[in-house]
Amino acid sequence: MAGEEMAQADVRPKWPPKPEKTAEDLAAIAFLDELREAKGEQVPEDLPLACIVKVTEYTEVPKANEAYAMVRVVGRDGCSWRMCVRRGSVKTGKNVLFVSSGAALPVEDRYRNAAVCTVKEKVYKYGPGVKARRLLPHVKRNIYRINPGVLYPLADFPELKGKRVGMVVAVRLGIDDAEEMKIRQSLPRSQLPSPQDAAMAQAKKMLKRLRELARLGVKPNFQDCN
């Protein structure tokens, strides 16, 4: 029996040796390693949940199933950062909608865009009969370790037509902070913020933004504070 097994092993086809990696292959692998490590890079602090940004750079990532590209976007006050996106999903020079990885999106079909990302439906429970459904974007970080969010085409958001780069639009689009919604679930109903509290919080946020603009010597545009 052992002799038969040895004979079968002898007739099994041998895999051809793997071809040696070319200089181009090695450069592509090094580029991927650099993105995964993101050494010395960091995402700007206090990125909004959602804002309009402009794509200023686009570089396709070799390998990785030829499916991804690295882009650079510019938002409010010239702040810029890098992101990993699906190839062909954005174009250089175009304005797009940036959505943070921490966003909780309304349950709308336009956010279920497979070319942008996959989403997970989450139900937040705030007491008997009080629920809120949201979509949570799945932000891939297997290519770029510090990827901060996703980019949606502005064509799907006609209410943002004509809005300028840097405009914060989370409130306008009904986008919430996923972490805040999660924390609220553990609060007693008596401690849940009332509509008046929410309005006051928004007013304080607007005042903070106006002070920032004054410090920078920029004439305020009240749409930018929404």
mmCIF file of N, CA and C in Angstrom, residues 63-173:
data_model
loop_
_atom_site.group_PDB
_atom_site.id
_atom_site.type_symbol
_atom_site.label_atom_id
_atom_site.label_comp_id
_atom_site.label_asym_id
_atom_site.label_seq_id
_atom_site.Cartn_x
_atom_site.Cartn_y
_atom_site.Cartn_z
ATOM 1 N N LYS A 63 -0.992 46.310 -8.078
ATOM 2 C CA LYS A 63 -1.306 45.097 -7.309
ATOM 3 C C LYS A 63 -2.672 45.277 -6.636
ATOM 4 N N ALA A 64 -2.881 44.668 -5.477
ATOM 5 C CA ALA A 64 -4.145 44.784 -4.722
ATOM 6 C C ALA A 64 -5.347 44.586 -5.640
ATOM 7 N N ASN A 65 -5.233 43.565 -6.519
ATOM 8 C CA ASN A 65 -6.306 43.244 -7.470
ATOM 9 C C ASN A 65 -6.626 44.388 -8.427
ATOM 10 N N GLU A 66 -5.703 45.335 -8.543
ATOM 11 C CA GLU A 66 -5.889 46.469 -9.458
ATOM 12 C C GLU A 66 -7.231 47.159 -9.236
ATOM 13 N N ALA A 67 -7.640 47.270 -7.972
ATOM 14 C CA ALA A 67 -8.989 47.774 -7.668
ATOM 15 C C ALA A 67 -9.001 49.113 -6.949
ATOM 16 N N TYR A 68 -7.842 49.603 -6.516
ATOM 17 C CA TYR A 68 -7.842 50.780 -5.655
ATOM 18 C C TYR A 68 -6.972 51.909 -6.210
ATOM 19 N N ALA A 69 -7.255 53.102 -5.701
ATOM 20 C CA ALA A 69 -6.473 54.286 -6.061
ATOM 21 C C ALA A 69 -6.320 55.152 -4.820
ATOM 22 N N MET A 70 -5.239 55.908 -4.773
ATOM 23 C CA MET A 70 -5.021 56.873 -3.710
ATOM 24 C C MET A 70 -5.335 58.261 -4.258
ATOM 25 N N VAL A 71 -6.055 59.041 -3.470
ATOM 26 C CA VAL A 71 -6.380 60.403 -3.881
ATOM 27 C C VAL A 71 -6.036 61.362 -2.752
ATOM 28 N N ARG A 72 -5.890 62.606 -3.114
ATOM 29 C CA ARG A 72 -5.768 63.676 -2.130
ATOM 30 C C ARG A 72 -6.945 64.619 -2.340
ATOM 31 N N VAL A 73 -7.574 65.013 -1.231
ATOM 32 C CA VAL A 73 -8.695 65.934 -1.307
ATOM 33 C C VAL A 73 -8.395 67.170 -0.472
ATOM 34 N N VAL A 74 -9.042 68.267 -0.848
ATOM 35 C CA VAL A 74 -8.897 69.531 -0.118
ATOM 36 C C VAL A 74 -10.265 69.953 0.380
ATOM 37 N N GLY A 75 -10.329 70.326 1.669
ATOM 38 C CA GLY A 75 -11.583 70.758 2.257
ATOM 39 C C GLY A 75 -11.527 72.193 2.726
ATOM 40 N N ARG A 76 -12.121 72.444 3.871
ATOM 41 C CA ARG A 76 -12.240 73.791 4.413
ATOM 42 C C ARG A 76 -10.886 74.376 4.772
ATOM 43 N N ASP A 77 -10.713 75.671 4.465
ATOM 44 C CA ASP A 77 -9.499 76.421 4.803
ATOM 45 C C ASP A 77 -8.238 75.796 4.215
ATOM 46 N N GLY A 78 -8.360 75.083 3.093
ATOM 47 C CA GLY A 78 -7.200 74.499 2.432
ATOM 48 C C GLY A 78 -6.678 73.237 3.076
ATOM 49 N N CYS A 79 -7.365 72.715 4.072
ATOM 50 C CA CYS A 79 -6.946 71.485 4.740
ATOM 51 C C CYS A 79 -7.026 70.318 3.757
ATOM 52 N N SER A 80 -5.980 69.502 3.680
ATOM 53 C CA SER A 80 -5.979 68.393 2.734
ATOM 54 C C SER A 80 -5.571 67.096 3.427
ATOM 55 N N TRP A 81 -5.992 65.983 2.837
ATOM 56 C CA TRP A 81 -5.627 64.682 3.365
ATOM 57 C C TRP A 81 -5.754 63.632 2.267
ATOM 58 N N ARG A 82 -5.120 62.481 2.490
ATOM 59 C CA ARG A 82 -5.146 61.405 1.504
ATOM 60 C C ARG A 82 -6.212 60.375 1.864
ATOM 61 N N MET A 83 -6.697 59.686 0.830
ATOM 62 C CA MET A 83 -7.714 58.656 1.019
ATOM 63 C C MET A 83 -7.506 57.535 0.018
ATOM 64 N N CYS A 84 -7.988 56.348 0.361
ATOM 65 C CA CYS A 84 -7.988 55.213 -0.554
ATOM 66 C C CYS A 84 -9.412 55.006 -1.047
ATOM 67 N N VAL A 85 -9.589 54.933 -2.374
ATOM 68 C CA VAL A 85 -10.920 54.792 -2.967
ATOM 69 C C VAL A 85 -10.896 53.704 -4.033
ATOM 70 N N ARG A 86 -12.062 53.337 -4.509
ATOM 71 C CA ARG A 86 -12.161 52.416 -5.638
ATOM 72 C C ARG A 86 -11.675 53.108 -6.906
ATOM 73 N N ARG A 87 -10.973 52.378 -7.738
ATOM 74 C CA ARG A 87 -10.494 52.950 -8.996
ATOM 75 C C ARG A 87 -11.654 53.477 -9.829
ATOM 76 N N GLY A 88 -11.453 54.653 -10.394
ATOM 77 C CA GLY A 88 -12.440 55.217 -11.302
ATOM 78 C C GLY A 88 -13.656 55.810 -10.628
ATOM 79 N N SER A 89 -13.717 55.779 -9.282
ATOM 80 C CA SER A 89 -14.901 56.300 -8.599
ATOM 81 C C SER A 89 -14.895 57.819 -8.484
ATOM 82 N N VAL A 90 -13.720 58.449 -8.641
ATOM 83 C CA VAL A 90 -13.622 59.911 -8.604
ATOM 84 C C VAL A 90 -12.643 60.367 -9.677
ATOM 85 N N LYS A 91 -12.681 61.668 -9.978
ATOM 86 C CA LYS A 91 -11.784 62.240 -10.980
ATOM 87 C C LYS A 91 -11.094 63.477 -10.422
ATOM 88 N N THR A 92 -9.863 63.681 -10.834
ATOM 89 C CA THR A 92 -9.115 64.852 -10.407
ATOM 90 C C THR A 92 -9.823 66.129 -10.850
ATOM 91 N N GLY A 93 -9.886 67.106 -9.952
ATOM 92 C CA GLY A 93 -10.497 68.386 -10.258
ATOM 93 C C GLY A 93 -11.979 68.460 -9.954
ATOM 94 N N LYS A 94 -12.596 67.328 -9.587
ATOM 95 C CA LYS A 94 -14.032 67.299 -9.319
ATOM 96 C C LYS A 94 -14.317 67.449 -7.824
ATOM 97 N N ASN A 95 -15.446 68.068 -7.517
ATOM 98 C CA ASN A 95 -15.914 68.146 -6.138
ATOM 99 C C ASN A 95 -16.727 66.899 -5.806
ATOM 100 N N VAL A 96 -16.547 66.397 -4.592
ATOM 101 C CA VAL A 96 -17.252 65.201 -4.143
ATOM 102 C C VAL A 96 -17.674 65.396 -2.690
ATOM 103 N N LEU A 97 -18.481 64.466 -2.192
ATOM 104 C CA LEU A 97 -18.929 64.512 -0.809
ATOM 105 C C LEU A 97 -18.065 63.590 0.037
ATOM 106 N N PHE A 98 -17.363 64.161 0.994
ATOM 107 C CA PHE A 98 -16.597 63.367 1.954
ATOM 108 C C PHE A 98 -17.500 62.980 3.112
ATOM 109 N N VAL A 99 -17.487 61.685 3.461
ATOM 110 C CA VAL A 99 -18.232 61.182 4.617
ATOM 111 C C VAL A 99 -17.250 60.458 5.529
ATOM 112 N N SER A 100 -17.208 60.856 6.768
ATOM 113 C CA SER A 100 -16.273 60.294 7.737
ATOM 114 C C SER A 100 -16.630 58.852 8.096
ATOM 115 N N SER A 101 -15.623 58.111 8.533
ATOM 116 C CA SER A 101 -15.847 56.733 8.968
ATOM 117 C C SER A 101 -16.736 56.666 10.201
ATOM 118 N N GLY A 102 -16.854 57.774 10.926
ATOM 119 C CA GLY A 102 -17.676 57.799 12.131
ATOM 120 C C GLY A 102 -19.098 58.266 11.903
ATOM 121 N N ALA A 103 -19.520 58.349 10.641
ATOM 122 C CA ALA A 103 -20.852 58.863 10.331
ATOM 123 C C ALA A 103 -21.921 57.783 10.439
ATOM 124 N N ALA A 104 -23.110 58.198 10.841
ATOM 125 C CA ALA A 104 -24.295 57.346 10.819
ATOM 126 C C ALA A 104 -25.242 57.960 9.793
ATOM 127 N N LEU A 105 -25.446 57.274 8.679
ATOM 128 C CA LEU A 105 -26.144 57.837 7.527
ATOM 129 C C LEU A 105 -27.627 57.511 7.540
ATOM 130 N N PRO A 106 -28.431 58.394 6.962
ATOM 131 C CA PRO A 106 -29.858 58.081 6.810
ATOM 132 C C PRO A 106 -30.029 56.828 5.954
ATOM 133 N N VAL A 107 -31.113 56.105 6.169
ATOM 134 C CA VAL A 107 -31.370 54.895 5.384
ATOM 135 C C VAL A 107 -31.950 55.318 4.042
ATOM 136 N N GLU A 108 -31.062 55.656 3.109
ATOM 137 C CA GLU A 108 -31.438 56.105 1.770
ATOM 138 C C GLU A 108 -30.617 55.334 0.744
ATOM 139 N N ASP A 109 -31.240 55.035 -0.399
ATOM 140 C CA ASP A 109 -30.584 54.228 -1.427
ATOM 141 C C ASP A 109 -29.305 54.869 -1.947
ATOM 142 N N ARG A 110 -29.236 56.181 -1.961
ATOM 143 C CA ARG A 110 -28.051 56.832 -2.529
ATOM 144 C C ARG A 110 -26.788 56.565 -1.720
ATOM 145 N N TYR A 111 -26.945 56.146 -0.460
ATOM 146 C CA TYR A 111 -25.774 55.780 0.343
ATOM 147 C C TYR A 111 -25.384 54.317 0.155
ATOM 148 N N ARG A 112 -26.261 53.544 -0.505
ATOM 149 C CA ARG A 112 -25.933 52.135 -0.775
ATOM 150 C C ARG A 112 -25.254 52.039 -2.148
ATOM 151 N N ASN A 113 -24.161 52.702 -2.290
ATOM 152 C CA ASN A 113 -23.431 52.782 -3.554
ATOM 153 C C ASN A 113 -22.219 51.849 -3.482
ATOM 154 N N ALA A 114 -22.307 50.708 -4.155
ATOM 155 C CA ALA A 114 -21.252 49.697 -4.079
ATOM 156 C C ALA A 114 -19.920 50.198 -4.623
ATOM 157 N N ALA A 115 -19.961 51.182 -5.518
ATOM 158 C CA ALA A 115 -18.716 51.731 -6.060
ATOM 159 C C ALA A 115 -17.995 52.585 -5.024
ATOM 160 N N VAL A 116 -18.701 52.991 -3.985
ATOM 161 C CA VAL A 116 -18.115 53.815 -2.923
ATOM 162 C C VAL A 116 -17.694 52.947 -1.745
ATOM 163 N N CYS A 117 -18.659 52.192 -1.197
ATOM 164 C CA CYS A 117 -18.383 51.327 -0.051
ATOM 165 C C CYS A 117 -19.605 50.460 0.219
ATOM 166 N N THR A 118 -19.425 49.469 1.059
ATOM 167 C CA THR A 118 -20.558 48.728 1.562
ATOM 168 C C THR A 118 -21.035 49.403 2.845
ATOM 169 N N VAL A 119 -22.294 49.184 3.199
ATOM 170 C CA VAL A 119 -22.846 49.781 4.415
ATOM 171 C C VAL A 119 -23.540 48.704 5.243
ATOM 172 N N LYS A 120 -23.595 48.953 6.529
ATOM 173 C CA LYS A 120 -24.278 48.047 7.450
ATOM 174 C C LYS A 120 -25.413 48.795 8.120
ATOM 175 N N GLU A 121 -26.603 48.194 8.126
ATOM 176 C CA GLU A 121 -27.734 48.853 8.772
ATOM 177 C C GLU A 121 -27.689 48.595 10.277
ATOM 178 N N LYS A 122 -27.802 49.650 11.038
ATOM 179 C CA LYS A 122 -27.729 49.582 12.483
ATOM 180 C C LYS A 122 -28.996 50.185 13.084
ATOM 181 N N VAL A 123 -29.557 49.493 14.094
ATOM 182 C CA VAL A 123 -30.740 49.999 14.786
ATOM 183 C C VAL A 123 -30.331 50.440 16.183
ATOM 184 N N TYR A 124 -30.537 51.718 16.475
ATOM 185 C CA TYR A 124 -30.257 52.256 17.808
ATOM 186 C C TYR A 124 -31.565 52.290 18.587
ATOM 187 N N LYS A 125 -31.539 51.729 19.786
ATOM 188 C CA LYS A 125 -32.753 51.648 20.608
ATOM 189 C C LYS A 125 -32.630 52.596 21.798
ATOM 190 N N TYR A 126 -33.625 53.480 21.921
ATOM 191 C CA TYR A 126 -33.609 54.493 22.979
ATOM 192 C C TYR A 126 -34.758 54.332 23.970
ATOM 193 N N GLY A 127 -35.335 53.146 24.008
ATOM 194 C CA GLY A 127 -36.436 52.913 24.924
ATOM 195 C C GLY A 127 -37.562 52.197 24.208
ATOM 196 N N PRO A 128 -38.598 51.808 24.933
ATOM 197 C CA PRO A 128 -39.726 51.091 24.327
ATOM 198 C C PRO A 128 -40.333 51.859 23.154
ATOM 199 N N GLY A 129 -40.256 51.247 21.992
ATOM 200 C CA GLY A 129 -40.859 51.849 20.809
ATOM 201 C C GLY A 129 -40.106 53.008 20.207
ATOM 202 N N VAL A 130 -38.939 53.328 20.755
ATOM 203 C CA VAL A 130 -38.144 54.457 20.242
ATOM 204 C C VAL A 130 -36.877 53.897 19.603
ATOM 205 N N LYS A 131 -36.844 53.921 18.269
ATOM 206 C CA LYS A 131 -35.713 53.369 17.527
ATOM 207 C C LYS A 131 -35.256 54.345 16.448
ATOM 208 N N ALA A 132 -34.015 54.200 16.071
ATOM 209 C CA ALA A 132 -33.473 54.994 14.967
ATOM 210 C C ALA A 132 -32.618 54.082 14.098
ATOM 211 N N ARG A 133 -32.924 54.025 12.821
ATOM 212 C CA ARG A 133 -32.156 53.194 11.882
ATOM 213 C C ARG A 133 -31.167 54.068 11.124
ATOM 214 N N ARG A 134 -29.957 53.575 11.002
ATOM 215 C CA ARG A 134 -28.923 54.293 10.275
ATOM 216 C C ARG A 134 -28.075 53.306 9.474
ATOM 217 N N LEU A 135 -27.367 53.833 8.475
ATOM 218 C CA LEU A 135 -26.420 53.050 7.688
ATOM 219 C C LEU A 135 -25.004 53.455 8.100
ATOM 220 N N LEU A 136 -24.176 52.475 8.426
ATOM 221 C CA LEU A 136 -22.790 52.739 8.809
ATOM 222 C C LEU A 136 -21.875 52.351 7.653
ATOM 223 N N PRO A 137 -21.073 53.293 7.144
ATOM 224 C CA PRO A 137 -20.175 52.975 6.023
ATOM 225 C C PRO A 137 -19.027 52.083 6.470
ATOM 226 N N HIS A 138 -18.676 51.120 5.627
ATOM 227 C CA HIS A 138 -17.521 50.264 5.899
ATOM 228 C C HIS A 138 -16.313 50.867 5.179
ATOM 229 N N VAL A 139 -15.444 51.492 5.948
ATOM 230 C CA VAL A 139 -14.271 52.157 5.379
ATOM 231 C C VAL A 139 -13.105 51.177 5.368
ATOM 232 N N LYS A 140 -12.630 50.834 4.184
ATOM 233 C CA LYS A 140 -11.530 49.868 4.062
ATOM 234 C C LYS A 140 -10.204 50.509 4.482
ATOM 235 N N ARG A 141 -9.459 49.766 5.291
ATOM 236 C CA ARG A 141 -8.137 50.238 5.720
ATOM 237 C C ARG A 141 -7.058 49.194 5.457
ATOM 238 N N ASN A 142 -7.380 48.160 4.664
ATOM 239 C CA ASN A 142 -6.379 47.140 4.373
ATOM 240 C C ASN A 142 -5.304 47.657 3.424
ATOM 241 N N ILE A 143 -5.600 48.693 2.664
ATOM 242 C CA ILE A 143 -4.601 49.292 1.783
ATOM 243 C C ILE A 143 -3.941 50.489 2.464
ATOM 244 N N TYR A 144 -4.761 51.413 2.961
ATOM 245 C CA TYR A 144 -4.246 52.633 3.594
ATOM 246 C C TYR A 144 -4.718 52.640 5.046
ATOM 247 N N ARG A 145 -3.793 52.423 5.961
ATOM 248 C CA ARG A 145 -4.135 52.152 7.362
ATOM 249 C C ARG A 145 -4.946 53.256 8.019
ATOM 250 N N ILE A 146 -4.745 54.496 7.624
ATOM 251 C CA ILE A 146 -5.413 55.614 8.303
ATOM 252 C C ILE A 146 -6.516 56.229 7.438
ATOM 253 N N ASN A 147 -7.067 55.443 6.538
ATOM 254 C CA ASN A 147 -8.141 55.946 5.672
ATOM 255 C C ASN A 147 -9.281 56.514 6.524
ATOM 256 N N PRO A 148 -9.628 57.806 6.364
ATOM 257 C CA PRO A 148 -10.588 58.428 7.283
ATOM 258 C C PRO A 148 -12.052 58.379 6.867
ATOM 259 N N GLY A 149 -12.350 57.915 5.653
ATOM 260 C CA GLY A 149 -13.751 57.939 5.235
ATOM 261 C C GLY A 149 -13.921 57.512 3.795
ATOM 262 N N VAL A 150 -15.015 57.946 3.186
ATOM 263 C CA VAL A 150 -15.348 57.575 1.812
ATOM 264 C C VAL A 150 -15.786 58.820 1.051
ATOM 265 N N LEU A 151 -15.861 58.691 -0.278
ATOM 266 C CA LEU A 151 -16.234 59.805 -1.144
ATOM 267 C C LEU A 151 -17.436 59.421 -2.011
ATOM 268 N N TYR A 152 -18.505 60.218 -1.925
ATOM 269 C CA TYR A 152 -19.698 59.995 -2.727
ATOM 270 C C TYR A 152 -19.766 61.036 -3.853
ATOM 271 N N PRO A 153 -20.292 60.645 -5.029
ATOM 272 C CA PRO A 153 -20.454 61.625 -6.120
ATOM 273 C C PRO A 153 -21.525 62.661 -5.770
ATOM 274 N N LEU A 154 -21.249 63.917 -6.056
ATOM 275 C CA LEU A 154 -22.204 64.981 -5.742
ATOM 276 C C LEU A 154 -23.471 64.899 -6.594
ATOM 277 N N ALA A 155 -23.377 64.192 -7.707
ATOM 278 C CA ALA A 155 -24.553 64.066 -8.569
ATOM 279 C C ALA A 155 -25.719 63.406 -7.843
ATOM 280 N N ASP A 156 -25.421 62.618 -6.805
ATOM 281 C CA ASP A 156 -26.484 61.949 -6.051
ATOM 282 C C ASP A 156 -27.101 62.840 -4.973
ATOM 283 N N PHE A 157 -26.596 64.069 -4.858
ATOM 284 C CA PHE A 157 -27.065 64.965 -3.802
ATOM 285 C C PHE A 157 -27.414 66.331 -4.398
ATOM 286 N N PRO A 158 -28.539 66.403 -5.093
ATOM 287 C CA PRO A 158 -28.921 67.657 -5.767
ATOM 288 C C PRO A 158 -29.073 68.827 -4.813
ATOM 289 N N GLU A 159 -29.359 68.576 -3.532
ATOM 290 C CA GLU A 159 -29.501 69.667 -2.584
ATOM 291 C C GLU A 159 -28.170 70.366 -2.291
ATOM 292 N N LEU A 160 -27.061 69.751 -2.744
ATOM 293 C CA LEU A 160 -25.746 70.356 -2.529
ATOM 294 C C LEU A 160 -25.223 71.069 -3.781
ATOM 295 N N LYS A 161 -26.013 71.141 -4.816
ATOM 296 C CA LYS A 161 -25.580 71.773 -6.062
ATOM 297 C C LYS A 161 -25.207 73.231 -5.818
ATOM 298 N N GLY A 162 -24.023 73.597 -6.304
ATOM 299 C CA GLY A 162 -23.570 74.974 -6.172
ATOM 300 C C GLY A 162 -22.893 75.292 -4.854
ATOM 301 N N LYS A 163 -22.867 74.335 -3.918
ATOM 302 C CA LYS A 163 -22.207 74.589 -2.637
ATOM 303 C C LYS A 163 -20.702 74.490 -2.815
ATOM 304 N N ARG A 164 -19.983 75.327 -2.106
ATOM 305 C CA ARG A 164 -18.550 75.421 -2.348
ATOM 306 C C ARG A 164 -17.752 74.429 -1.507
ATOM 307 N N VAL A 165 -16.506 74.219 -1.925
ATOM 308 C CA VAL A 165 -15.586 73.313 -1.232
ATOM 309 C C VAL A 165 -15.407 73.762 0.213
ATOM 310 N N GLY A 166 -15.440 72.805 1.119
ATOM 311 C CA GLY A 166 -15.252 73.088 2.534
ATOM 312 C C GLY A 166 -16.544 73.193 3.311
ATOM 313 N N MET A 167 -17.671 73.305 2.620
ATOM 314 C CA MET A 167 -18.938 73.462 3.326
ATOM 315 C C MET A 167 -19.290 72.183 4.079
ATOM 316 N N VAL A 168 -19.582 72.339 5.364
ATOM 317 C CA VAL A 168 -19.981 71.219 6.210
ATOM 318 C C VAL A 168 -21.475 70.969 6.008
ATOM 319 N N VAL A 169 -21.834 69.716 5.678
ATOM 320 C CA VAL A 169 -23.207 69.456 5.253
ATOM 321 C C VAL A 169 -23.877 68.314 6.026
ATOM 322 N N ALA A 170 -23.317 67.902 7.143
ATOM 323 C CA ALA A 170 -23.881 66.772 7.890
ATOM 324 C C ALA A 170 -25.318 67.046 8.327
ATOM 325 N N VAL A 171 -25.560 68.238 8.880
ATOM 326 C CA VAL A 171 -26.901 68.576 9.345
ATOM 327 C C VAL A 171 -27.868 68.633 8.174
ATOM 328 N N ARG A 172 -27.425 69.241 7.082
ATOM 329 C CA ARG A 172 -28.286 69.378 5.893
ATOM 330 C C ARG A 172 -28.707 68.012 5.349
ATOM 331 N N LEU A 173 -27.811 67.013 5.458
ATOM 332 C CA LEU A 173 -28.094 65.688 4.911
ATOM 333 C C LEU A 173 -28.653 64.726 5.961
#
